[in-house]
Amino acid sequence: KNAHTITAHVNNNLEQDVRDALTSMNLPVSPSGARQALVQMGRWSPQSQEDRGARNAISPWPLETLGAAKTLVEIESQRDLKDMIYYEKRVDLSSLPCVAIDAKRATFLDDAIGVRPRSSTGRKVNLDASKWEILVHITDVSDIYCPQSIGKIGNKRDKSNEKIYVALQKAAEKRGSSRYDLPLGPLHLMPPIALGALSLSSNKITYSNANAAKTKEVAETSSSKVNRCVTLWLYIDERNGKIIDSGLERTVISSPLSLSFDDATTLLDTKNERKINDKSSDYQKARAILLIAERNIGIWKNARVKRDKLNGSARKREERLRVRELVANQRNKSYKGKNVRRDDGADGSFQRSRGHRIVDEALDIYAYALSGLFYRKNIPVPRVSGSGADRGGRLGTAPLRRYIDGMIQRQALAALCQYGGPVMSREECADVGRKATDAINKLKTLTSVKALSSGQNIGNFNQKDDLRALSRQLSNNFSRNGRGSDFGKGIVKAISSGRENEVVILGNGATAKCAGIKGSLGPGEQVLVKVTHLDAEKGILKVVLADTESKQF
């Protein structure tokens, strides 16, 4: 009886502990919440029950990795500004405000934008060109990836922490990349508590009601810690968009002023100066920084696209983004004005607002300038297969999400800041690229939410609703035009997404792979297709290239 009583007591306490844990994580106290908690802890592989073939693609975090992540949190919480400047020889930018823009749902911030007067650096100033330097800050993950920074606290090497950093680097190498499109939630590069410790702390500000007083401005400080960053500075000639000068620094920055994409866009679009003056000083600082950065980086970007005649990588990337936005706009027409569109690119929500563009272009110029610094010193760069320089891809901009970016940061620090160990050889870079490519290819075997929602390997999150709307559209076309017309025969307008002959029905958003095509459709190519099978309840749509005199319109 006593044994039974003790067991019951332990079980009750355990149940209460689980409930308290879920509540503290802001998760529902339910089986679904428990699964989400396991996903966040790395103890559950977030894939669907139907995805049995990829069951072994992802392993839960081993206890060693989880222990290392917990210890990392303690180490990061003890960092001191003076030690970072004096012992680590970092450039102190903590007095300069900067801005971080990300999705409303973003958990970890890894980049921020700032500006500083060129004259404050002691470097040559050409006032005809510009008075500003643009700063792009990327969170510093060198402790994880740089062999000779491992275990350093101040000017001492702490051997007891060496295993911690090695364990986390191995975990990132094995995982390869984060994924955010899986049925049970995100799959992270490292345990979330480790990513939280490495990410930028921030002061969150939001755009309040236009007539609100300064006291109404929302300001939430997520942490008082200073941030260690790898900062790329650029001096751009505002007359022609050329980069006059650039360099890389190991820095300490203040907590960025954090804005959502929507709030950043609202801030930039606001013309009424009285509304701006009614806002807090943080809000006014953020707007001033973004306007300067937007102007300078925009001039560079426009000039680059115009002069990019050699391989057209900038123009090709711009075209890919234009097509993605066009396709996303068609998909989101099915929302019918409802304010449910996400701002993070998930569920076909890709956008290019001013807030999105300034972040996109800041990370582009970071990658472009860093690539140029590597090139001038003849330094090899580790790359994932298919992400060559000819595609104008990113370089070292997301070390909290991609293992390859952490290793690129390591190479940049070694080559440009003489920090963290020797420069990797071409053979070592190629080996890093192979490991990263293999890990990412394993992740590709997992079925995304998007694929599950369509019942095929393509589609979008609202496929069933879109197909119901398409069914009504076809019925209306038949009633309006009669059986003899093209549109009465189930022929509709569509646009190619640029992926495996996938098309998106214009004005509706439903997706399908188009049959009857010789070769492949180009991104953004508009065609007429005939609906051959539509099952809205199962989310299935089949179309074929329309047999009409004019396939395009």
Coordinates of C-alpha atoms in Angstrom, one line a residue:
K1 CA 0.0 0.0 0.0
N2 CA 2.8 2.4 0.9
A3 CA 4.6 1.6 -2.4
H4 CA 1.4 2.3 -4.3
T5 CA 0.9 5.6 -2.5
I6 CA 4.5 6.6 -3.2
T7 CA 4.1 5.7 -6.9
A8 CA 0.9 7.6 -7.2
H9 CA 2.5 10.6 -5.5
V10 CA 5.5 10.5 -7.9
N11 CA 3.2 10.2 -10.9
N12 CA 1.1 13.1 -9.8
N13 CA 4.2 15.3 -9.3
L14 CA 5.5 14.2 -12.7
E15 CA 2.2 15.1 -14.4
Q16 CA 2.2 18.5 -12.6
D17 CA 5.9 19.0 -13.7
V18 CA 5.0 18.3 -17.3
R19 CA 2.0 20.7 -17.2
D20 CA 4.1 23.4 -15.7
A21 CA 6.8 22.9 -18.3
L22 CA 4.4 23.1 -21.1
T23 CA 2.8 26.2 -19.6
S24 CA 6.2 27.9 -19.2
M25 CA 7.0 27.2 -22.9
N26 CA 3.7 28.8 -23.9
L27 CA 2.5 25.5 -25.3
P28 CA -1.0 23.9 -24.9
V29 CA -1.3 21.3 -22.1
S30 CA -2.2 18.5 -24.5
P31 CA -0.6 15.7 -26.5
S32 CA -0.1 18.2 -29.3
G33 CA 1.7 20.5 -26.9
A34 CA 3.9 17.7 -25.7
R35 CA 4.9 16.8 -29.2
Q36 CA 5.8 20.5 -29.9
A37 CA 7.9 20.5 -26.7
L38 CA 9.8 17.4 -27.8
V39 CA 10.4 19.0 -31.2
Q40 CA 11.8 22.2 -29.6
M41 CA 14.0 20.0 -27.4
G42 CA 15.2 18.0 -30.4
R43 CA 13.9 14.8 -28.9
W44 CA 11.3 14.2 -31.7
S45 CA 11.7 14.1 -35.4
P46 CA 9.1 16.5 -36.9
Q47 CA 7.8 14.4 -39.8
S48 CA 4.4 13.0 -40.8
Q49 CA 3.2 9.5 -40.1
E50 CA 3.1 9.0 -43.9
D51 CA 6.8 9.8 -44.2
R52 CA 8.0 6.4 -42.9
G53 CA 10.8 6.2 -45.6
A54 CA 12.6 9.1 -44.0
R55 CA 12.2 7.9 -40.4
N56 CA 16.0 7.5 -39.9
A57 CA 16.9 10.8 -41.7
I58 CA 16.9 12.8 -38.4
S59 CA 18.1 11.6 -35.0
P60 CA 17.1 13.3 -31.7
W61 CA 19.8 15.4 -30.0
P62 CA 22.1 13.2 -27.9
L63 CA 22.3 14.0 -24.2
E64 CA 25.8 15.3 -24.7
T65 CA 24.5 17.9 -27.1
L66 CA 21.7 18.9 -24.9
G67 CA 24.0 19.3 -21.9
A68 CA 26.4 21.3 -24.0
A69 CA 23.6 23.6 -25.1
K70 CA 22.6 24.2 -21.4
T71 CA 26.2 25.0 -20.5
L72 CA 26.5 27.4 -23.4
V73 CA 23.6 29.4 -22.1
E74 CA 25.4 29.8 -18.7
I75 CA 28.6 30.9 -20.5
E76 CA 26.9 33.5 -22.7
S77 CA 25.1 35.0 -19.7
Q78 CA 28.4 35.7 -18.0
R79 CA 30.0 37.7 -20.8
D80 CA 31.1 41.2 -19.9
L81 CA 31.4 44.2 -22.2
K82 CA 34.9 45.3 -20.9
D83 CA 36.3 41.8 -21.3
M84 CA 34.9 41.6 -24.9
I85 CA 36.6 44.8 -25.8
Y86 CA 39.9 44.5 -23.8
Y87 CA 40.6 40.7 -24.0
E88 CA 38.8 39.8 -27.2
K89 CA 40.0 43.0 -29.0
R90 CA 36.6 43.7 -30.4
V91 CA 35.6 47.1 -31.9
D92 CA 33.1 48.7 -29.6
L93 CA 30.0 49.8 -31.5
S94 CA 27.7 49.5 -28.4
S95 CA 27.0 53.3 -28.5
L96 CA 25.6 53.1 -32.0
P97 CA 21.9 52.1 -32.4
C98 CA 21.0 49.5 -35.0
V99 CA 17.9 47.8 -36.3
A100 CA 16.9 44.2 -36.7
I101 CA 13.9 43.4 -39.0
D102 CA 12.4 39.9 -39.1
A103 CA 9.1 38.0 -39.2
K104 CA 6.6 38.4 -36.3
R105 CA 7.1 34.7 -35.5
A106 CA 10.9 34.8 -35.6
T107 CA 12.5 33.4 -32.5
F108 CA 16.2 33.9 -33.2
L109 CA 17.6 37.2 -34.6
D110 CA 20.9 36.8 -36.4
D111 CA 21.3 40.0 -38.4
A112 CA 21.0 43.8 -37.9
I113 CA 21.6 47.0 -39.9
G114 CA 23.3 50.1 -38.8
V115 CA 25.1 53.3 -40.1
R116 CA 27.9 55.4 -38.8
P117 CA 29.6 58.6 -40.1
R118 CA 32.6 57.7 -42.2
S119 CA 34.5 60.5 -40.4
S120 CA 34.2 58.7 -37.0
T121 CA 36.4 55.8 -38.3
G122 CA 39.5 57.8 -39.2
R123 CA 39.3 56.6 -42.8
K124 CA 39.4 58.9 -45.8
V125 CA 36.1 60.7 -46.4
N126 CA 34.8 61.9 -49.9
L127 CA 31.8 64.1 -49.1
D128 CA 30.9 64.1 -52.8
A129 CA 30.5 60.3 -52.6
S130 CA 28.8 59.9 -49.2
K131 CA 29.3 60.8 -45.5
W132 CA 28.0 57.4 -44.3
E133 CA 29.3 53.9 -43.8
I134 CA 26.7 51.1 -43.9
L135 CA 27.0 48.4 -41.2
V136 CA 25.6 44.9 -41.6
H137 CA 25.9 42.9 -38.4
I138 CA 25.8 39.1 -38.3
T139 CA 25.8 37.3 -34.9
D140 CA 29.2 35.8 -34.0
V141 CA 29.3 32.0 -33.7
S142 CA 33.1 31.8 -33.8
D143 CA 33.2 29.9 -30.5
I144 CA 31.4 27.0 -32.1
Y145 CA 33.3 26.9 -35.4
C146 CA 36.8 28.5 -34.9
P147 CA 39.3 25.9 -33.5
Q148 CA 41.5 28.4 -31.7
S149 CA 38.7 30.4 -30.1
I150 CA 37.3 27.2 -28.5
G151 CA 37.0 27.5 -24.7
K152 CA 38.3 31.1 -24.5
I153 CA 37.0 33.3 -21.8
G154 CA 38.8 36.6 -21.8
N155 CA 42.4 36.0 -22.4
K156 CA 42.4 32.5 -20.8
R157 CA 41.8 29.2 -22.5
D158 CA 39.3 27.1 -20.4
K159 CA 39.8 23.5 -21.4
S160 CA 36.7 22.4 -19.5
N161 CA 34.5 24.2 -22.1
E162 CA 36.2 22.8 -25.2
K163 CA 34.0 19.7 -25.3
I164 CA 30.9 21.9 -25.2
Y165 CA 31.8 23.8 -28.4
V166 CA 33.0 20.6 -30.2
A167 CA 29.7 18.9 -29.4
L168 CA 27.6 21.7 -30.7
Q169 CA 29.7 22.0 -33.9
K170 CA 29.3 18.3 -34.5
A171 CA 25.5 18.6 -34.0
A172 CA 25.3 21.5 -36.5
E173 CA 27.5 19.6 -39.0
K174 CA 25.2 16.5 -38.8
R175 CA 22.0 18.5 -39.1
G176 CA 23.3 20.8 -41.8
S177 CA 20.4 23.3 -41.8
S178 CA 17.2 24.3 -40.1
R179 CA 13.8 23.6 -41.6
Y180 CA 10.6 25.4 -40.8
D181 CA 8.1 23.8 -43.1
L182 CA 7.5 20.4 -41.4
P183 CA 4.2 19.2 -40.0
L184 CA 5.1 19.1 -36.3
G185 CA 7.1 22.3 -36.3
P186 CA 10.6 23.6 -36.9
L187 CA 13.7 21.4 -37.1
H188 CA 16.7 23.5 -35.8
L189 CA 20.4 23.4 -36.6
M190 CA 21.2 23.2 -32.9
P191 CA 19.1 22.8 -29.8
P192 CA 16.9 25.9 -29.5
I193 CA 18.4 27.0 -26.2
A194 CA 21.8 27.1 -27.8
L195 CA 20.5 29.2 -30.7
G196 CA 18.8 31.5 -28.2
A197 CA 22.1 32.1 -26.4
L198 CA 23.9 32.8 -29.7
S199 CA 21.2 35.1 -31.2
L200 CA 21.0 38.8 -30.9
S201 CA 19.2 40.2 -27.9
S202 CA 16.9 43.1 -29.0
N203 CA 14.6 45.9 -27.9
K204 CA 11.3 45.2 -29.7
I205 CA 9.4 48.3 -30.9
T206 CA 6.1 48.4 -32.7
Y207 CA 4.1 51.0 -34.6
S208 CA 1.3 52.0 -32.3
N209 CA -1.8 54.0 -33.2
A210 CA -0.9 57.0 -35.4
N211 CA -2.2 59.4 -32.7
A212 CA -0.7 57.7 -29.8
A213 CA 1.6 59.6 -27.4
K214 CA 5.2 58.6 -26.9
T215 CA 4.2 56.8 -23.7
K216 CA 2.0 54.5 -25.8
E217 CA 4.9 53.2 -27.8
V218 CA 5.5 49.5 -27.1
A219 CA 9.1 48.7 -26.1
E220 CA 10.0 45.3 -24.9
T221 CA 13.6 44.5 -23.9
S222 CA 14.3 40.8 -24.4
S223 CA 17.7 41.0 -22.7
S224 CA 20.2 43.5 -21.4
K225 CA 23.2 41.6 -22.7
V226 CA 25.5 43.1 -25.4
N227 CA 25.9 41.3 -28.6
R228 CA 29.1 39.9 -30.2
C229 CA 28.9 40.3 -34.0
V230 CA 30.9 39.9 -37.2
T231 CA 30.3 43.3 -38.9
L232 CA 30.9 44.1 -42.5
W233 CA 31.2 47.9 -43.1
L234 CA 30.7 49.5 -46.6
Y235 CA 31.4 52.9 -48.0
I236 CA 29.2 53.3 -51.1
D237 CA 29.5 56.0 -53.6
E238 CA 25.9 57.5 -53.8
R239 CA 26.6 58.9 -57.3
N240 CA 27.1 55.5 -59.0
G241 CA 26.5 52.8 -56.5
K242 CA 30.1 51.5 -56.4
I243 CA 31.6 50.2 -53.2
I244 CA 34.5 52.5 -52.6
D245 CA 35.8 50.7 -49.5
S246 CA 34.8 47.7 -47.3
G247 CA 36.1 45.5 -44.5
L248 CA 35.2 43.0 -41.7
E249 CA 35.4 43.6 -38.0
R250 CA 34.8 41.6 -34.8
T251 CA 32.5 43.9 -32.9
V252 CA 30.3 44.4 -29.9
I253 CA 26.9 46.1 -30.7
S254 CA 24.0 47.3 -28.7
S255 CA 20.7 45.4 -28.5
P256 CA 19.1 46.1 -31.9
L257 CA 15.8 47.9 -32.2
S258 CA 13.6 45.1 -33.4
L259 CA 10.8 45.6 -35.9
S260 CA 8.5 43.2 -37.8
F261 CA 8.5 43.4 -41.6
D262 CA 5.1 45.1 -41.5
D263 CA 6.2 47.7 -38.9
A264 CA 9.4 48.5 -40.8
T265 CA 7.3 49.0 -43.9
T266 CA 4.9 51.2 -42.1
L267 CA 7.8 53.2 -40.6
L268 CA 9.4 53.7 -44.0
D269 CA 6.1 54.6 -45.8
T270 CA 5.0 57.2 -43.2
K271 CA 5.1 60.6 -44.8
N272 CA 3.6 62.6 -41.9
E273 CA 6.5 64.0 -39.8
R274 CA 4.1 64.8 -37.0
K275 CA 3.2 61.1 -36.6
I276 CA 6.9 60.3 -36.5
N277 CA 7.6 63.0 -33.9
D278 CA 4.9 61.6 -31.7
K279 CA 6.7 58.3 -31.5
S280 CA 9.4 57.3 -29.1
S281 CA 13.1 58.2 -29.7
D282 CA 13.9 54.6 -30.5
Y283 CA 11.3 54.6 -33.3
Q284 CA 12.7 57.8 -34.7
K285 CA 16.3 56.4 -34.6
A286 CA 15.1 53.2 -36.3
R287 CA 13.5 55.2 -39.1
A288 CA 16.6 57.4 -39.6
I289 CA 18.9 54.4 -39.8
L290 CA 16.7 52.5 -42.3
L291 CA 16.2 55.5 -44.6
I292 CA 20.0 56.1 -44.9
A293 CA 20.7 52.3 -45.4
E294 CA 17.8 51.9 -47.8
R295 CA 19.0 54.8 -50.0
N296 CA 22.6 53.7 -50.1
I297 CA 22.1 50.0 -50.5
G298 CA 19.3 50.6 -53.1
I299 CA 21.7 52.7 -55.2
W300 CA 24.2 49.9 -55.1
K301 CA 21.6 47.2 -56.0
N302 CA 20.2 49.1 -58.9
A303 CA 23.7 49.9 -60.3
R304 CA 24.7 46.2 -59.9
V305 CA 21.7 44.9 -61.8
K306 CA 22.4 47.4 -64.7
R307 CA 26.1 46.6 -65.0
D308 CA 25.8 42.8 -64.4
K309 CA 26.6 41.8 -68.0
L310 CA 29.1 39.1 -67.4
N311 CA 26.9 36.2 -66.1
G312 CA 23.7 38.0 -65.1
S313 CA 23.5 36.5 -61.6
A314 CA 22.0 39.7 -60.1
R315 CA 19.4 39.9 -62.9
K316 CA 18.6 36.2 -62.6
R317 CA 18.1 36.4 -58.9
E318 CA 15.9 39.5 -59.3
E319 CA 13.8 37.6 -61.8
R320 CA 13.5 34.6 -59.5
L321 CA 12.3 36.9 -56.7
R322 CA 9.9 38.7 -59.1
V323 CA 8.3 35.3 -60.1
R324 CA 8.1 34.2 -56.5
E325 CA 6.2 37.3 -55.6
L326 CA 3.9 37.1 -58.6
V327 CA 3.1 33.4 -57.8
A328 CA 2.5 34.3 -54.1
N329 CA 0.2 37.1 -55.0
Q330 CA -2.0 34.7 -57.0
R331 CA -2.1 32.2 -54.2
N332 CA -3.0 34.9 -51.7
K333 CA -5.9 36.2 -53.7
S334 CA -7.8 33.2 -52.2
Y335 CA -7.7 34.9 -48.8
K336 CA -10.3 37.4 -50.1
G337 CA -9.0 40.3 -48.0
K338 CA -8.7 38.4 -44.8
N339 CA -5.7 39.6 -42.7
V340 CA -4.2 36.1 -42.4
R341 CA -1.2 36.4 -44.7
R342 CA 2.1 35.5 -43.0
D343 CA 5.2 37.6 -43.4
D344 CA 7.9 34.9 -43.2
G345 CA 7.5 33.3 -46.6
A346 CA 5.7 30.2 -45.3
D347 CA 2.5 28.8 -46.8
G348 CA 3.1 30.7 -50.1
S349 CA 3.3 34.1 -48.3
F350 CA 6.4 35.4 -50.1
Q351 CA 6.4 39.2 -50.1
R352 CA 8.7 42.1 -51.2
S353 CA 7.5 45.0 -49.1
R354 CA 10.0 47.8 -48.2
G355 CA 10.7 46.0 -44.9
H356 CA 11.4 42.7 -46.8
R357 CA 13.5 44.4 -49.4
I358 CA 15.8 46.3 -47.1
V359 CA 16.7 43.1 -45.3
D360 CA 17.1 41.1 -48.5
E361 CA 19.3 43.8 -50.1
A362 CA 21.4 44.2 -46.9
L363 CA 22.2 40.5 -46.8
D364 CA 22.9 40.6 -50.5
I365 CA 25.4 43.3 -50.2
Y366 CA 27.0 41.5 -47.2
A367 CA 27.5 38.4 -49.3
Y368 CA 28.6 40.4 -52.4
A369 CA 31.2 42.4 -50.5
L370 CA 32.5 39.4 -48.4
S371 CA 32.9 37.5 -51.7
G372 CA 34.9 40.4 -53.1
L373 CA 37.2 40.4 -50.0
F374 CA 37.8 36.7 -50.3
Y375 CA 38.5 37.1 -54.1
R376 CA 41.1 39.9 -53.6
K377 CA 43.0 37.7 -51.1
N378 CA 42.6 34.6 -53.2
I379 CA 40.8 32.8 -50.3
P380 CA 38.8 29.6 -51.0
V381 CA 35.2 29.6 -49.8
P382 CA 33.3 26.5 -48.6
R383 CA 30.0 26.2 -50.5
V384 CA 27.0 23.8 -50.7
S385 CA 26.5 22.1 -54.0
G386 CA 24.4 24.3 -56.3
S387 CA 25.1 27.5 -54.5
G388 CA 27.9 28.9 -56.6
A389 CA 28.8 32.5 -57.0
D390 CA 27.2 32.5 -60.4
R391 CA 23.8 32.3 -58.8
G392 CA 24.3 35.4 -56.6
G393 CA 23.5 33.4 -53.5
R394 CA 24.0 34.4 -49.9
L395 CA 27.4 33.9 -48.1
G396 CA 27.7 33.6 -44.4
T397 CA 24.5 35.5 -43.6
A398 CA 22.6 32.8 -41.5
P399 CA 25.0 31.0 -39.1
L400 CA 22.1 30.2 -36.8
R401 CA 20.3 28.3 -39.6
R402 CA 23.0 26.9 -41.9
Y403 CA 26.1 25.0 -40.9
I404 CA 27.9 26.1 -44.1
D405 CA 27.4 29.8 -43.0
G406 CA 29.1 29.1 -39.7
M407 CA 32.1 27.6 -41.5
I408 CA 32.1 30.6 -43.9
Q409 CA 32.2 32.9 -40.9
R410 CA 35.2 30.9 -39.6
Q411 CA 37.0 31.3 -42.9
A412 CA 36.2 35.1 -43.0
L413 CA 37.6 35.6 -39.5
A414 CA 40.7 33.7 -40.2
A415 CA 41.5 35.4 -43.5
L416 CA 40.3 38.9 -42.9
C417 CA 40.6 39.3 -39.1
Q418 CA 43.5 36.9 -38.4
Y419 CA 41.4 35.3 -35.7
G420 CA 40.3 31.8 -34.7
G421 CA 42.9 29.7 -36.4
P422 CA 44.5 29.1 -39.8
V423 CA 42.7 29.7 -43.1
M424 CA 41.1 26.5 -44.5
S425 CA 42.7 25.1 -47.7
R426 CA 40.7 24.5 -50.9
E427 CA 40.6 20.8 -50.0
E428 CA 39.3 21.5 -46.5
C429 CA 36.6 23.9 -48.0
A430 CA 35.5 21.2 -50.5
D431 CA 35.2 18.7 -47.6
V432 CA 33.1 21.1 -45.6
G433 CA 30.9 21.7 -48.7
R434 CA 30.4 17.9 -49.2
K435 CA 29.4 17.4 -45.5
A436 CA 27.0 20.3 -45.6
T437 CA 25.5 19.1 -48.9
D438 CA 25.0 15.5 -47.7
A439 CA 23.3 16.7 -44.5
I440 CA 20.9 19.0 -46.4
N441 CA 20.1 16.3 -48.9
K442 CA 19.0 14.1 -46.0
L443 CA 16.7 16.8 -44.8
K444 CA 15.1 17.0 -48.3
T445 CA 13.7 13.5 -47.8
L446 CA 11.3 14.9 -45.1
T447 CA 7.8 15.8 -46.3
S448 CA 6.8 19.4 -45.9
V449 CA 3.5 20.8 -44.8
K450 CA 3.1 22.2 -48.3
A451 CA 3.5 18.8 -49.9
L452 CA 1.1 17.1 -47.4
S453 CA -1.6 19.7 -48.0
S454 CA -1.7 19.2 -51.7
G455 CA -1.5 15.4 -51.7
Q456 CA 1.3 15.6 -54.2
N457 CA 4.9 16.8 -54.2
I458 CA 3.7 20.3 -55.0
G459 CA 0.9 22.6 -54.0
N460 CA 0.2 25.2 -51.3
F461 CA -1.1 25.2 -47.8
N462 CA -4.6 26.3 -48.8
Q463 CA -5.0 23.9 -51.8
K464 CA -8.4 22.5 -50.8
D465 CA -10.0 25.9 -50.3
D466 CA -8.4 27.1 -53.6
L467 CA -9.8 24.0 -55.4
R468 CA -13.3 24.7 -54.1
A469 CA -13.0 28.2 -55.5
L470 CA -11.7 26.9 -58.8
S471 CA -14.6 24.5 -59.0
R472 CA -17.0 27.4 -58.6
Q473 CA -15.0 29.4 -61.2
L474 CA -15.3 26.6 -63.8
S475 CA -19.0 26.3 -63.2
N476 CA -19.4 30.0 -63.7
N477 CA -17.3 29.9 -66.9
F478 CA -19.6 27.1 -68.2
S479 CA -22.7 29.1 -67.4
R480 CA -21.4 32.3 -68.8
N481 CA -19.6 31.1 -72.0
G482 CA -21.3 27.8 -72.8
R483 CA -19.7 24.4 -73.6
G484 CA -18.4 25.5 -77.0
S485 CA -16.0 28.1 -75.7
D486 CA -12.4 27.5 -74.5
F487 CA -13.3 28.7 -71.0
G488 CA -16.5 26.6 -71.0
K489 CA -14.3 23.5 -71.6
G490 CA -12.4 23.9 -68.4
I491 CA -9.5 26.0 -69.8
V492 CA -8.1 28.6 -67.5
K493 CA -5.1 30.9 -67.3
A494 CA -2.1 29.9 -65.3
I495 CA 1.5 31.0 -64.5
S496 CA 4.6 28.8 -64.1
S497 CA 6.3 28.8 -60.7
G498 CA 9.5 27.7 -62.4
R499 CA 9.6 24.4 -60.5
E500 CA 9.2 21.1 -62.5
N501 CA 6.4 22.5 -64.7
E502 CA 4.3 23.5 -61.7
V503 CA 1.6 26.1 -62.6
V504 CA -0.5 28.3 -60.4
I505 CA -4.0 29.2 -61.5
L506 CA -4.3 32.9 -62.0
G507 CA -6.7 34.7 -59.7
N508 CA -7.1 31.6 -57.6
G509 CA -3.9 30.2 -56.3
A510 CA -4.5 26.4 -56.8
T511 CA -1.4 24.6 -58.0
A512 CA -0.7 21.5 -60.2
K513 CA 2.0 20.0 -62.3
C514 CA 1.1 20.6 -66.0
A515 CA 1.2 17.7 -68.3
G516 CA 1.6 17.8 -72.1
I517 CA 4.6 20.1 -72.1
K518 CA 7.6 19.4 -74.3
G519 CA 10.7 20.6 -72.4
S520 CA 10.0 22.9 -69.4
L521 CA 8.2 26.1 -68.6
G522 CA 10.2 29.1 -67.7
P523 CA 9.7 30.9 -64.4
G524 CA 6.8 33.4 -64.8
E525 CA 5.7 32.0 -68.2
Q526 CA 1.9 32.4 -68.6
V527 CA -0.1 29.6 -70.3
L528 CA -3.6 28.3 -70.9
V529 CA -4.2 24.9 -69.2
K530 CA -7.2 22.5 -69.2
V531 CA -8.4 21.0 -66.0
T532 CA -8.7 17.2 -66.4
H533 CA -9.3 16.2 -62.8
L534 CA -10.4 18.2 -59.8
D535 CA -11.1 16.7 -56.3
A536 CA -11.4 19.6 -53.9
E537 CA -11.9 17.3 -50.8
K538 CA -8.7 15.4 -51.5
G539 CA -6.8 18.4 -52.6
I540 CA -6.0 17.0 -56.0
L541 CA -5.8 19.0 -59.3
K542 CA -4.6 17.7 -62.7
V543 CA -4.1 19.9 -65.7
V544 CA -2.7 19.6 -69.2
L545 CA -1.4 22.2 -71.6
A546 CA -4.5 23.5 -73.4
D547 CA -4.9 22.3 -77.0
T548 CA -5.7 25.8 -78.5
E549 CA -4.2 27.9 -81.3
S550 CA -2.6 30.1 -78.7
K551 CA -1.0 28.4 -75.7
Q552 CA 0.1 31.7 -74.2
F553 CA -1.8 34.9 -73.6

